[in-house]
Amino acid sequence: MSHYVDAELVASVWKVVASVGDIVAPEDTLVILESMKMEIPVPAEVSGTITEIAVREGDVVTEGDRIAEIEPS
Amino acid sequence: MTATAAKPAKLPREQDPRNPTKRLAAFFDPGSLQLISADDDSGMLAAVGTVDGVHTVAFCSDATVMGGAMGHEGCKVVVAAYDRALADDAPIVGLWHSGGARLAEGVLSLHAVGLIFAAMTRVSGKVPQISVVLGPAAGGAAYGPALTDVVILGPEGRIFVTGPDVVRSVTGEDVDMLRLGGPEPHGRRSGVVHVLTDSEADALAQARRLVALLGDQRVIEPGEVHDVNLAQQLPESKRRAYDVHPLVATLLDGDSMLELHQRWAPNIVTALGRFGGRTVGVIANNPLRLGGCLDSPSAEKAARFVRMCDAFGVPLIVVVDVPGYLPGVGQEWDGVVRRGAKLLHAFAEAGVPRVTLVTRKAYGGAYIAMNARALGATRVFAWPGAEVAVMGAIAAIRILHRRKIAEVAPDLRPTVEAELAAEHEVLAGGVDRAVEIGVVDEVVEPTATRSALAAALAAADTGARGQHGNIPL
């Protein structure tokens, strides 16, 4: 079953660090959000392969918006 | 207030791992257990013993009798254990494995369970109460642990008011005990459980650590507090979020950190540990989660922790790096004003020594809530370059100088904003200004912070503690 990574807060997407097809481990940074004057990295919570990055740099996300999808290994 | 528990294969009572004498013996120091109730079929067993030498009272559900269901005789055992704990000024630990009130006794058992709740409330804030949930704890057995100071969940622990069968028949929702009241819902979502564990042995070990921390607090030895460069635990960029756990762990002695509510409201960290040998509580914003903003759950989590520490005379170290309260319709409708006020109240009433360290920034209402001078902080330290302000300098000058910035050509705006921000910081947000008006007592280098905190706590540690209960906020 795919694992979904969602935004925890309202933010703009500052940097997309990972790409579709990347193999990630827990705590690897997927994207960096910018909110409340802070750069907040969004980590992978599981090991696996990224099947979707749902945001682009400059996008605004709100709480619960999909950021990425990971196929757990 | 009942639930059905799964029926394990019947073993002779002496061999049953749920045998309460075995569980209590595994909890206390070897050879120290003394029963203080009859080992009969009341469904509860109580004992005194020592935990790392600390005199402690404990009771345990007898899950070998009717799944640990609570009748009036068993409840009397618990109430007597509470009276004993209060008389001995000893921590009290409950090992829970119970389906709730005994059905056959009807309202008599409900009344008896209620008497336990009253006893728990009577001693609240006077002696530490720790609950270890080792099996199902349903109905009355759920609210028992919930009324205590710290709840530890064993891997088989399940806490719920009404069990899966009733939920299914009333709401049609098909749910099992794990999803209803296991580690995931109570560790991450509900905040009911403070400490999750992997084994029954670990659950008992964590309870022993808590008894030692709260029951044998010792005195701070400033000479034993050695300085390290705490700033090494922070990223170079001031804007970069980071996990505050390594900073808290390094601040405390050795590997003494015991975090409470690790997964729930992770934007604030609450931990007990030793500092110069003495038990202290640490509250720290965690910028990695929600940017370290305060919100409703984190304010409640911190407020309850502050009140617990205050009630038991545990001094506090407050590590501040907070951009503000989390903005949003959801937060406002969720009562961030009401729930955030709990943290203001908790700090302002606290009588224990409580020192504040601003590492990077403290903005707005969240600045006040994180044990500011105005709330009666014992001493407020800040690292060089820290900002204490109503909001970040750039955000502030964009409001204050809106017209001026609008008149500037777009390509020059960043330069102009940076100049205005620098000016503004000197006037309103810099740490020098905060020292000048007395809201920061001292700028301290990260390499001298541990000793500065130790000296401040030692000077103020007169044994004062709050005179109040610890309502589960």
XYZ file of C-alpha atoms in Angstrom:
546
model
C 0.000 0.000 0.000
C 1.363 3.408 -0.905
C 2.489 5.724 1.849
C 1.363 9.331 1.577
C 3.251 12.312 2.922
C 0.999 15.317 3.579
C 1.657 18.908 4.601
C 1.316 19.612 8.325
C 0.768 23.347 7.966
C 0.124 26.176 5.558
C 3.369 26.876 3.728
C 4.958 27.609 0.394
C 7.176 25.036 -1.261
C 10.686 26.459 -1.172
C 12.683 23.576 -2.613
C 11.885 20.183 -4.045
C 14.805 18.012 -2.995
C 13.801 14.495 -4.046
C 12.556 13.198 -7.388
C 10.248 10.449 -8.585
C 12.165 7.168 -8.639
C 14.495 8.101 -5.754
C 14.981 5.476 -3.082
C 14.539 7.075 0.332
C 14.900 6.122 3.986
C 13.035 7.573 6.991
C 14.177 11.147 7.769
C 15.435 11.757 4.209
C 14.227 15.190 3.110
C 11.663 15.193 0.299
C 10.883 18.899 0.017
C 11.590 22.001 2.077
C 8.621 24.166 2.954
C 8.754 27.783 3.994
C 6.377 28.995 6.659
C 6.519 31.223 9.725
C 9.884 32.563 8.501
C 11.322 29.068 8.711
C 12.612 26.531 6.230
C 10.950 23.314 7.324
C 12.149 20.051 5.803
C 9.496 17.415 5.128
C 11.003 13.983 5.730
C 10.103 10.577 4.325
C 8.526 8.566 7.127
C 9.173 5.169 5.550
C 11.782 3.475 3.376
C 10.800 3.045 -0.245
C 10.687 4.465 -3.737
C 9.107 7.819 -4.516
C 6.263 7.358 -6.974
C 4.935 10.905 -6.947
C 5.992 14.397 -5.918
C 2.733 16.335 -5.883
C 4.126 19.866 -5.476
C 6.346 22.279 -7.396
C 8.574 25.014 -6.049
C 6.482 28.090 -5.299
C 3.248 26.161 -4.705
C 1.248 27.014 -1.626
C 0.104 24.009 0.393
C -2.375 23.866 3.234
C -2.654 21.362 6.049
C -3.425 17.908 4.699
C -2.362 18.602 1.094
C -0.511 15.758 -0.570
C 3.226 16.328 -0.923
C 4.520 12.953 -2.030
C 3.704 9.308 -2.421
C 6.138 6.542 -1.526
C 5.946 2.860 -2.413
C 7.354 1.261 0.740
C 10.128 -1.284 0.229
C -18.305 0.798 31.585
C -17.392 -2.745 30.605
C -15.693 -4.492 27.754
C -14.958 -8.022 26.817
C -11.317 -9.048 26.852
C -9.874 -11.817 24.711
C -9.693 -15.071 26.669
C -6.176 -16.509 26.730
C -5.567 -20.202 27.332
C -6.135 -21.096 30.968
C -2.894 -21.662 32.874
C -2.493 -22.499 36.546
C -2.460 -19.161 38.403
C 1.159 -19.540 39.546
C 2.326 -19.929 35.954
C 0.067 -17.285 34.422
C 2.133 -14.282 33.257
C -0.800 -12.099 34.324
C -0.422 -13.196 37.939
C -0.321 -9.908 39.883
C 2.235 -11.109 42.433
C 4.611 -11.883 39.562
C 4.019 -8.531 37.945
C 4.547 -6.626 41.213
C 7.681 -8.641 41.989
C 9.039 -7.816 38.528
C 8.381 -4.122 39.193
C 10.012 -3.720 42.627
C 13.674 -4.110 43.567
C 14.363 -7.844 43.961
C 13.304 -9.139 47.364
C 11.662 -5.868 48.466
C 8.009 -6.762 47.752
C 5.633 -6.887 50.726
C 1.946 -7.489 50.040
C -0.426 -5.089 51.812
C -3.646 -6.777 50.685
C -4.932 -10.326 50.737
C -4.035 -12.450 47.709
C -7.636 -13.502 47.043
C -10.184 -13.147 44.247
C -10.897 -9.413 44.741
C -9.313 -8.675 41.345
C -6.689 -6.306 42.775
C -3.467 -6.831 44.710
C -1.426 -4.119 46.462
C 2.114 -4.042 47.827
C 4.904 -1.828 49.091
C 8.536 -2.195 48.134
C 11.468 -0.200 46.862
C 12.433 1.093 43.428
C 16.151 1.911 43.275
C 15.816 2.248 47.021
C 12.788 4.598 46.892
C 9.900 3.410 49.101
C 6.974 2.946 46.705
C 3.371 1.700 46.808
C 1.998 -0.311 43.876
C -1.159 -2.158 42.987
C -1.956 -4.512 40.138
C -5.103 -5.767 38.433
C -5.554 -9.507 38.811
C -6.321 -10.410 35.213
C -6.517 -14.094 36.160
C -9.867 -13.389 37.840
C -12.681 -12.281 35.497
C -10.207 -10.516 33.185
C -9.252 -8.140 35.997
C -12.773 -6.722 36.258
C -13.157 -4.293 39.167
C -15.576 -5.063 41.986
C -16.071 -3.226 45.259
C -13.599 -5.446 47.187
C -10.856 -4.873 44.590
C -11.546 -1.152 44.522
C -11.169 -1.027 48.314
C -7.673 -2.480 47.878
C -6.757 0.367 45.531
C -8.230 3.072 47.761
C -6.300 1.644 50.748
C -3.124 1.663 48.650
C -3.737 5.343 47.922
C -4.223 6.109 51.619
C -0.953 4.302 52.327
C 0.914 6.253 49.621
C -0.313 9.546 51.048
C 0.570 8.527 54.635
C 4.051 7.343 53.559
C 4.574 10.278 51.158
C 5.495 7.641 48.570
C 5.004 7.436 44.800
C 2.179 5.116 43.763
C 2.209 2.954 40.656
C -0.779 1.124 39.177
C -0.347 -1.869 36.870
C -3.575 -2.118 34.873
C -5.128 -5.031 33.044
C -8.868 -4.848 33.464
C -12.060 -4.956 31.454
C -13.675 -2.373 33.735
C -16.353 -2.612 36.404
C -17.753 -6.044 37.390
C -21.086 -6.430 35.612
C -22.548 -8.806 38.205
C -22.133 -6.224 40.979
C -24.075 -3.619 39.072
C -24.008 -0.076 40.369
C -22.110 -1.175 43.501
C -19.001 -1.711 41.384
C -19.491 1.625 39.606
C -19.658 3.356 42.987
C -16.473 1.565 44.065
C -14.640 2.575 40.873
C -15.749 6.135 41.525
C -14.155 5.965 44.983
C -10.823 5.140 43.269
C -11.179 8.226 41.088
C -11.838 10.322 44.198
C -8.760 8.868 45.939
C -6.610 9.621 42.874
C -7.825 13.190 42.815
C -7.257 13.557 46.577
C -3.542 12.730 46.277
C -3.090 14.503 42.932
C -0.065 16.781 43.082
C 0.905 15.428 46.519
C 2.542 12.116 45.562
C 3.543 11.062 42.029
C 1.071 8.677 40.394
C 2.241 6.491 37.525
C 0.101 4.073 35.537
C 1.350 1.154 33.488
C -1.261 -0.315 31.174
C -0.279 -3.900 30.414
C -3.490 -5.264 28.906
C -6.917 -3.917 28.086
C -7.953 -1.034 30.352
C -11.573 -0.386 29.560
C -14.260 1.853 31.004
C -13.413 2.578 34.638
C -10.016 0.994 34.143
C -9.349 3.537 31.367
C -10.194 6.583 33.461
C -8.068 5.322 36.351
C -4.794 5.713 34.461
C -6.082 8.869 32.767
C -6.387 10.608 36.152
C -2.744 9.925 37.034
C 0.360 11.956 36.247
C 2.034 9.663 33.711
C 0.592 6.806 31.641
C 2.915 4.138 30.223
C 1.574 1.696 27.630
C 2.901 -1.841 27.269
C 2.764 -3.490 23.828
C -0.455 -5.317 24.744
C -1.962 -2.250 26.440
C -5.286 -1.036 25.018
C -7.220 1.880 26.501
C -10.801 2.698 25.600
C -14.063 3.736 27.216
C -16.209 1.314 25.233
C -14.829 -1.777 23.544
C -15.023 -2.796 19.893
C -18.212 -4.854 20.371
C -20.190 -1.931 21.744
C -18.732 0.494 19.203
C -19.799 -1.922 16.454
C -23.315 -2.407 17.762
C -23.936 1.281 18.430
C -22.208 2.978 15.502
C -21.705 0.141 13.038
C -17.986 1.007 12.926
C -15.864 -2.098 12.552
C -12.786 -1.511 14.659
C -10.432 -3.714 16.672
C -8.865 -2.995 20.077
C -5.538 -2.044 18.522
C -6.974 0.670 16.311
C -9.407 1.799 18.980
C -6.988 2.127 21.877
C -3.493 0.900 21.026
C -0.131 2.664 20.771
C -0.889 4.496 17.517
C -4.089 6.305 18.563
C -2.957 7.050 22.111
C 0.682 7.772 21.312
C 0.103 10.073 18.365
C -3.487 11.256 18.266
C -5.148 11.418 21.673
C -2.288 12.259 24.037
C -3.702 9.755 26.565
C -0.384 7.896 26.782
C 2.906 9.547 27.764
C 5.345 6.692 27.160
C 5.118 3.853 24.615
C 7.112 0.688 25.211
C 8.046 -2.470 23.279
C 7.717 -5.047 26.043
C 6.143 -5.511 29.453
C 9.644 -5.528 30.956
C 10.401 -2.174 29.303
C 7.082 -0.734 30.512
C 7.998 -1.640 34.095
C 11.549 -0.320 33.582
C 10.212 3.057 32.408
C 7.903 3.209 35.434
C 10.928 2.546 37.659
C 12.865 5.373 35.963
C 9.955 7.737 36.612
C 9.695 6.706 40.268
C 13.414 7.363 40.693
C 13.229 10.732 38.919
C 10.183 11.967 40.839
C 10.746 10.163 44.132
C 14.494 10.725 44.514
C 15.146 14.160 43.036
C 18.482 14.939 44.798
C 20.147 18.370 44.781
C 21.866 20.107 41.941
C 25.674 20.000 42.049
C 26.798 22.932 39.879
C 30.388 21.640 40.068
C 29.260 18.489 38.253
C 27.823 20.444 35.323
C 30.409 20.665 32.568
C 30.155 23.031 29.654
C 29.926 21.869 26.076
C 29.163 23.862 22.954
C 25.395 23.452 22.779
C 25.222 25.502 19.552
C 26.744 22.531 17.738
C 23.286 20.983 17.902
C 21.811 23.793 15.770
C 22.143 24.416 12.008
C 24.173 27.422 10.864
C 21.321 29.055 8.992
C 18.985 30.805 11.396
C 16.102 30.069 9.104
C 16.684 26.354 8.966
C 14.432 24.080 10.961
C 16.091 21.377 13.070
C 15.253 18.642 15.518
C 15.659 19.949 19.083
C 16.047 16.487 20.677
C 19.868 16.359 20.432
C 20.068 19.791 22.090
C 17.853 18.684 24.999
C 19.746 15.392 25.366
C 23.099 17.230 25.432
C 21.805 19.795 27.890
C 20.830 17.050 30.358
C 23.262 14.712 32.156
C 24.438 11.622 30.250
C 21.548 9.592 28.880
C 19.088 10.687 31.559
C 16.475 12.154 29.188
C 13.021 10.579 29.512
C 10.622 12.141 27.050
C 6.886 12.303 27.741
C 4.350 12.535 24.899
C 7.064 11.994 22.294
C 4.737 11.532 19.340
C 1.789 13.679 20.375
C 2.131 17.436 19.691
C 5.752 16.896 18.572
C 6.243 20.637 17.956
C 7.065 20.904 21.650
C 9.305 18.542 23.602
C 8.628 17.751 27.270
C 11.192 15.627 29.079
C 12.350 14.746 32.551
C 16.007 14.096 33.216
C 18.930 14.842 35.497
C 20.905 18.086 35.459
C 23.891 18.263 37.776
C 22.437 15.104 39.298
C 19.081 16.734 40.144
C 15.763 15.918 38.514
C 14.617 18.705 36.182
C 11.933 19.133 33.547
C 12.775 20.507 30.113
C 10.313 22.139 27.746
C 11.641 22.935 24.283
C 10.109 24.151 21.034
C 10.904 21.760 18.203
C 11.356 23.738 14.957
C 11.361 20.541 12.891
C 7.643 20.118 13.484
C 5.265 22.909 12.473
C 8.289 25.209 12.526
C 8.219 24.972 16.324
C 5.003 27.014 16.492
C 2.806 26.704 19.525
C -0.687 25.405 18.830
C -3.570 24.036 20.918
C -2.232 20.514 21.593
C 1.343 21.640 22.262
C 0.198 24.358 24.667
C -1.921 21.826 26.568
C 0.880 19.270 26.599
C 3.368 21.811 27.946
C 0.888 23.259 30.451
C 0.160 19.861 31.971
C 3.899 19.114 32.158
C 4.646 22.450 33.856
C 1.908 21.838 36.432
C 3.102 18.306 37.131
C 6.682 19.477 37.649
C 5.515 22.365 39.807
C 3.375 20.102 41.986
C 6.307 17.761 42.664
C 8.956 20.469 43.072
C 10.834 19.723 39.846
C 12.660 22.828 38.507
C 12.176 23.705 34.857
C 14.488 24.604 31.986
C 12.637 26.209 29.080
C 14.452 26.176 25.726
C 12.882 28.737 23.416
C 13.010 28.954 19.634
C 9.485 29.872 18.674
C 8.173 31.793 15.653
C 4.723 32.322 17.172
C 1.351 30.682 17.561
C 0.293 28.660 14.527
C -2.061 30.855 12.505
C -5.203 29.505 10.907
C -8.957 29.164 11.015
C -8.639 25.582 12.279
C -6.539 26.681 15.234
C -8.874 29.521 16.191
C -11.978 27.345 15.955
C -10.186 24.635 17.875
C -9.805 27.018 20.794
C -6.154 28.018 20.581
C -7.024 31.057 22.687
C -8.601 29.000 25.469
C -6.136 26.135 25.279
C -3.105 28.376 24.831
C -4.135 30.278 27.950
C -3.476 27.114 29.966
C 0.250 27.456 29.331
C 0.249 31.103 30.438
C -1.601 30.092 33.598
C 0.684 27.126 34.285
C 3.894 29.135 34.078
C 2.566 32.183 35.883
C 1.416 30.120 38.897
C 4.516 27.887 39.058
C 6.543 28.209 42.257
C 9.495 26.022 41.241
C 12.675 27.609 39.887
C 12.259 27.985 36.137
C 14.932 29.343 33.865
C 14.494 30.289 30.228
C 17.052 30.062 27.427
C 16.289 31.783 24.114
C 18.502 30.091 21.528
C 17.412 31.774 18.297
C 14.127 33.609 18.506
C 11.046 34.289 20.585
C 8.252 36.099 18.781
C 4.872 37.447 19.698
C 2.420 35.849 22.089
C 4.457 32.657 22.020
C 7.392 34.625 23.456
C 5.318 35.373 26.545
C 3.959 31.817 26.802
C 7.441 30.276 26.880
C 8.155 31.375 30.447
C 8.968 35.020 29.753
C 10.227 37.426 32.405
C 6.699 38.820 32.739
C 5.362 35.408 33.846
C 7.928 35.257 36.630
C 10.855 33.367 35.099
C 13.652 32.851 37.634
C 16.209 33.989 35.089
C 16.121 34.543 31.327
C 19.202 33.800 29.238
C 19.686 34.358 25.516
C 22.397 33.327 23.118
C 24.199 36.086 21.205
C 22.220 37.024 18.104
C 18.913 35.764 19.480
C 15.847 37.789 18.574
C 13.148 38.685 21.054
C 10.402 40.547 19.285
C 6.761 40.925 18.437
C 7.507 39.347 15.066
C 10.450 38.734 12.753
C 12.201 41.927 11.649
C 11.372 41.534 7.938
C 7.694 40.868 8.648
C 7.606 43.838 11.012
C 9.162 46.383 8.646
C 6.892 45.214 5.803
C 3.993 46.357 7.964
C 5.633 49.427 9.510
C 7.120 50.693 6.226
C 4.541 49.388 3.783
C 4.327 52.645 1.770
C 8.042 53.264 1.671
C 8.737 49.764 0.388
C 5.989 50.035 -2.238
C 7.652 53.140 -3.664
C 10.986 51.378 -4.150
C 11.742 49.646 -7.466
C 11.153 45.874 -7.086
C 14.787 44.953 -7.746
C 15.968 47.216 -4.929
C 13.393 45.965 -2.430
C 15.469 43.170 -0.840
C 18.313 45.632 -0.114
C 15.986 48.257 1.330
C 14.154 45.644 3.390
C 17.416 44.317 4.774
C 18.500 47.840 5.804
C 15.182 48.602 7.453
C 15.219 45.216 9.191
C 18.687 45.857 10.613
C 17.548 49.248 11.940
C 14.381 47.723 13.341
C 16.250 44.934 15.088
C 18.396 47.421 16.981
C 15.295 49.319 18.079
C 12.856 46.528 18.749
C 14.038 42.993 18.262
C 17.693 42.599 19.086
C 18.853 40.854 22.196
C 20.654 44.026 23.406
C 17.367 45.862 23.526
C 15.796 42.949 25.443
C 18.610 43.119 28.013
C 18.234 46.910 28.256
C 14.567 46.696 29.208
C 15.185 43.748 31.504
C 13.225 40.970 29.781
C 16.492 39.095 29.177
C 18.814 38.998 32.187
C 21.973 37.881 30.518
C 23.455 37.040 27.144
C 25.319 33.773 27.546
C 27.595 31.936 25.112
C 26.461 28.439 24.064
C 29.780 27.202 25.467
C 28.935 28.555 28.937
C 25.212 27.811 28.993
C 25.120 24.604 31.052
C 27.042 26.165 33.925
C 24.985 29.373 33.764
C 21.716 27.412 33.941
C 23.071 25.270 36.791
C 24.127 28.304 38.831
C 20.756 29.994 38.315
C 18.794 26.870 39.287
C 21.004 26.078 42.283
C 20.626 29.620 43.645
C 16.832 29.459 43.388
C 16.263 25.843 44.459
C 14.757 26.245 47.919
C 12.482 23.228 47.663
C 9.440 25.350 46.842
C 6.647 23.567 44.991
C 3.182 24.411 43.816
C 0.279 23.630 46.119
C -2.194 22.302 43.598
C -3.396 19.096 42.015
C -2.415 17.960 38.549
C -5.666 17.903 36.630
C -5.179 16.045 33.313
C -5.513 19.199 31.196
